[in-house]
Structures are given as C-alpha cells and as structure tokens.
Amino acid sequence: VFDSGLGGLTVVRALREHLPFVEIVYFGDTARVPYGSKSEGTVRRFTREICGFLLDLRPKVIVAACHTVSAVALPAVRRELPVPILGVVRPAAAEVARVAGRKLVAVLGTEATIASRAFEHAIQALNPAIRVVQKPCPLFVPLVEEGRSPDDALIRLAIEEYLAPIKRLGPDAVLLGCTHYPVLRGPLGDYFGPGVELVDCGHAVARELKRQLARRRLTSPANAPGTLHCYVSDCAPRFAALGERFAGLPIRHFIRAQAEGWDRRQASPARLRRPAGQPGVSEIHESPRLRQGA
Ligand code: DGL
C-alpha cells in the first residue's frame, strides 16, 4: 500500500478491518507530500518510483491508497506493472453509485483529483443518471496534519467556506475523495446532517481487494495475525502521533527509505549495495519482512 504521506493509513485501517490476516507493507512518501497540488507528470513519476520500490518486496497486489495518484497516475502506470494495482477511484465510484441511486453526488478531493474529473467520469460510467458536483478542499489536508481536533473552529470554518454552495444543492451522498477526509467524518456528518451519506473510499477499496484476492486465490491463510510494516521517505517526530490518528492503532516504528530512482534501477545489482546516504534502502534488502514495523 502506498500514499503521498501517512494519510493512506486510513485505507490501511479499513484493509485491516476487512482482511485481518494479510501482511501489509506501507510506503508513505512523507518527504514529497503533498501530491494534491502537483502536476500530473510529477505525480506519475513519483508513482513509478514507489511502485519500483514496492515491487522489490514481491507484493501479490499493490494498493494505491492515495486518491490523487489513483485519479491522475494509475490509468498510465497500471499497464506497466507486472502485478495488479488497485486504486480507490473505481471501488469508491461503485459504492457511491450504489448508495446515491439516481440522484446528486458531491465529490470532495485535492486540486489534482478534482481537476482530473476521474471520480466524476467513473461514477457516470456506472450510472449516467447521477449528477456529480465536485469541490477541491485543499485546506483540509494541512488542518488534519496539524492534528487539530474534529470540533476545531478552523475546521468548521473551512467546511463552511468550501461546502456551503454544495450543501445548498442538497446532495444525497458526499464522496470523501482524499485519504485525510475520513478523519473529518464527524464534523462533515454534522454539517451535512443525517440524510446525507458520506462515502469513505477505504471500505470500498478493502471490499474490492478482498474480492480480487479471493478470485485470484491469493488470500492469506487465517492462521496468524496480519502485520504492518511502515516505510517513509522522511521521518519527522510528529509522524508517530499522526500515524496513529490515521491508522487507529499505535505505530511505534517507521523505517526510512527513499523511492527516488527505483523505477530506473530495475534488475540492477547496484541496488543490493548500500547506497551512500540512504541507509533505509539497504535495510529493506536485508530482510524486509522481519523488521518490526508496527
Ligand atoms: N494522499 C492525498 C490524496 O489522497 C492527500 C495528500 C496530498 O495532497 O498528497 O489525494
């Protein structure tokens, strides 16, 4: 599983709920977050690098938890990979189309996600009768990352500022199209009221992954608890608190690793050496599965 930072741990949280026995390796590109304000070309390059890094750990499947990556990079990168890669767009679109019937859906996300219109197209491909309105909410990510509590006045102000015009339209469902937004489920639910369904991509992705693993006969035997090992490209002291907030469980240890250049180092013995200044990379080659990640 990978994300631009630690927000993707909200998807990991849902994966662990639905698939408690799987071994999860998480890569958070904390040195280069946010992706949501970057160009498509840059997000694609980062995605290729991270997938190159993860492929070395021989995953059965890769999950792009980052909604921005799923929206702007996966259509191009998916066909280059030797293993299946699951993004959040299609599972979330299917879920929201199911709950919204034939009515109005509001999609919230980063600037890049909204500009791509990926969620809008995916929802309307499933049901052209659904009307979709979109709204980028760029301040939500830094507010969540700052660790503000859900009833914080600034969070309520940002919600009002971005979403008043959407609320007036009376949506039937709101798609939380960003890794960080499930943390704001409480205040968003209060704001829209009980008649509006808030759809969180994490659960939709977890259910789809479960289906795909079963179909490909890749399910892990249910004889040992699942594991979670976290790799990050930068390790600031506040990450442990932030990680716990997103994952819903304490994350005591992050392994530092860098993804830059991994897309170009395919099959090169050079990557088995300890590259100067990148201690995390050689750590991973020694024995990734034995490291205590969580
Ligand atoms: N992970 C990103 C997403 O879900 C949010 C943070 C960022 O902008 O990188 O779109």
Coordinates of N, CA, C and O in Angstrom, one line a residue, residues 35-40 43-44 67-68 70-73 89 107-121 132-138 177 181:
Y35 N 0.9 15.6 -2.8 CA 0.8 15.4 -4.2 C -0.3 16.2 -4.9 O -0.4 16.4 -6.0
G36 N -1.3 16.5 -4.0 CA -2.6 17.1 -4.5 C -2.4 18.4 -5.2 O -3.3 18.8 -5.9
S37 N -1.3 19.1 -5.0 CA -1.1 20.4 -5.7 C 0.0 20.3 -6.7 O 0.4 21.3 -7.3
K38 N 0.4 19.1 -7.1 CA 1.5 18.9 -8.1 C 0.9 18.5 -9.4 O -0.3 18.1 -9.6
S39 N 1.8 18.6 -10.5 CA 1.3 18.3 -11.8 C 1.1 16.8 -12.1 O 1.7 16.0 -11.3
E40 N 0.4 16.5 -13.1 CA 0.2 15.1 -13.4 C 1.5 14.3 -13.7 O 1.7 13.2 -13.2
V43 N 3.3 13.6 -10.4 CA 2.6 12.5 -9.7 C 2.9 11.2 -10.3 O 3.1 10.1 -9.7
R44 N 2.9 11.1 -11.7 CA 3.2 9.8 -12.3 C 4.6 9.4 -12.1 O 4.8 8.2 -11.9
H67 N -5.5 9.1 -3.2 CA -6.6 9.3 -4.2 C -6.1 10.2 -5.4 O -6.5 10.0 -6.5
T68 N -5.1 11.0 -5.1 CA -4.5 11.8 -6.2 C -3.8 10.9 -7.2 O -4.0 11.0 -8.4
S70 N -4.4 7.7 -7.6 CA -5.4 6.9 -8.3 C -6.1 7.6 -9.4 O -6.4 7.1 -10.5
A71 N -6.3 8.9 -9.2 CA -7.0 9.7 -10.2 C -6.2 10.1 -11.4 O -6.6 10.0 -12.5
V72 N -4.9 10.5 -11.1 CA -4.1 11.1 -12.2 C -3.0 10.2 -12.8 O -2.6 10.4 -13.9
A73 N -2.6 9.2 -12.0 CA -1.4 8.4 -12.5 C -1.8 7.0 -12.9 O -1.1 6.4 -13.7
V89 N -10.4 4.8 -7.1 CA -11.5 5.5 -7.8 C -12.6 4.6 -8.2 O -13.8 4.9 -7.8
V107 N -18.4 15.2 -4.9 CA -17.1 14.6 -4.8 C -16.2 15.7 -4.2 O -16.0 16.8 -4.8
L108 N -15.5 15.4 -3.1 CA -14.5 16.3 -2.5 C -13.1 15.7 -2.7 O -13.0 14.5 -2.6
G109 N -12.1 16.5 -2.9 CA -10.8 15.9 -3.1 C -9.7 17.0 -3.2 O -10.0 18.2 -3.0
T110 N -8.5 16.6 -3.5 CA -7.4 17.6 -3.7 C -7.6 18.3 -5.0 O -8.4 17.9 -5.9
E111 N -6.9 19.4 -5.3 CA -7.0 20.1 -6.5 C -6.7 19.2 -7.7 O -7.5 19.2 -8.7
A112 N -5.7 18.4 -7.6 CA -5.3 17.5 -8.8 C -6.4 16.5 -9.0 O -6.8 16.2 -10.2
T113 N -7.0 15.9 -8.0 CA -8.0 14.9 -8.1 C -9.2 15.5 -8.8 O -9.8 14.9 -9.7
I114 N -9.6 16.6 -8.3 CA -10.8 17.3 -8.8 C -10.6 17.7 -10.3 O -11.5 17.5 -11.2
A115 N -9.4 18.2 -10.6 CA -9.1 18.7 -12.0 C -9.2 17.5 -12.9 O -9.5 17.6 -14.1
S116 N -8.8 16.3 -12.4 CA -8.8 15.1 -13.3 C -10.2 14.6 -13.7 O -10.4 13.9 -14.7
R117 N -11.1 15.0 -12.9 CA -12.6 14.5 -13.0 C -12.7 13.0 -13.1 O -13.7 12.5 -13.6
A118 N -11.7 12.3 -12.5 CA -11.7 10.9 -12.5 C -12.9 10.3 -11.8 O -13.5 9.3 -12.3
F119 N -13.2 10.8 -10.6 CA -14.3 10.2 -9.9 C -15.6 10.5 -10.6 O -16.5 9.6 -10.7
E120 N -15.8 11.7 -11.2 CA -17.0 12.1 -11.9 C -17.2 11.1 -13.1 O -18.3 10.6 -13.2
H121 N -16.1 10.9 -13.8 CA -16.3 10.0 -15.0 C -16.6 8.6 -14.6 O -17.4 7.9 -15.2
V132 N -23.2 14.8 -10.8 CA -22.0 14.9 -9.9 C -21.5 16.4 -9.8 O -21.4 17.0 -10.9
V133 N -21.3 16.9 -8.6 CA -20.7 18.2 -8.4 C -19.4 17.9 -7.7 O -19.3 16.9 -6.9
Q134 N -18.4 18.7 -8.0 CA -17.1 18.5 -7.4 C -16.6 19.7 -6.6 O -16.9 20.8 -7.0
K135 N -15.7 19.5 -5.6 CA -15.2 20.6 -4.9 C -13.8 20.3 -4.3 O -13.7 19.4 -3.5
P136 N -12.8 21.0 -4.8 CA -11.5 20.8 -4.1 C -11.5 21.5 -2.8 O -12.0 22.6 -2.6
C137 N -10.9 20.8 -1.8 CA -10.9 21.4 -0.4 C -9.4 21.3 0.1 O -9.1 20.6 1.0
P138 N -8.5 22.1 -0.5 CA -7.1 22.0 -0.2 C -6.7 22.2 1.2 O -5.7 21.6 1.7
G177 N -13.1 12.1 -1.2 CA -12.2 11.6 -2.2 C -10.7 12.0 -1.9 O -10.0 12.4 -2.7
Y181 N -9.7 12.9 4.5 CA -11.1 13.3 4.8 C -11.8 12.4 5.8 O -12.7 12.9 6.5

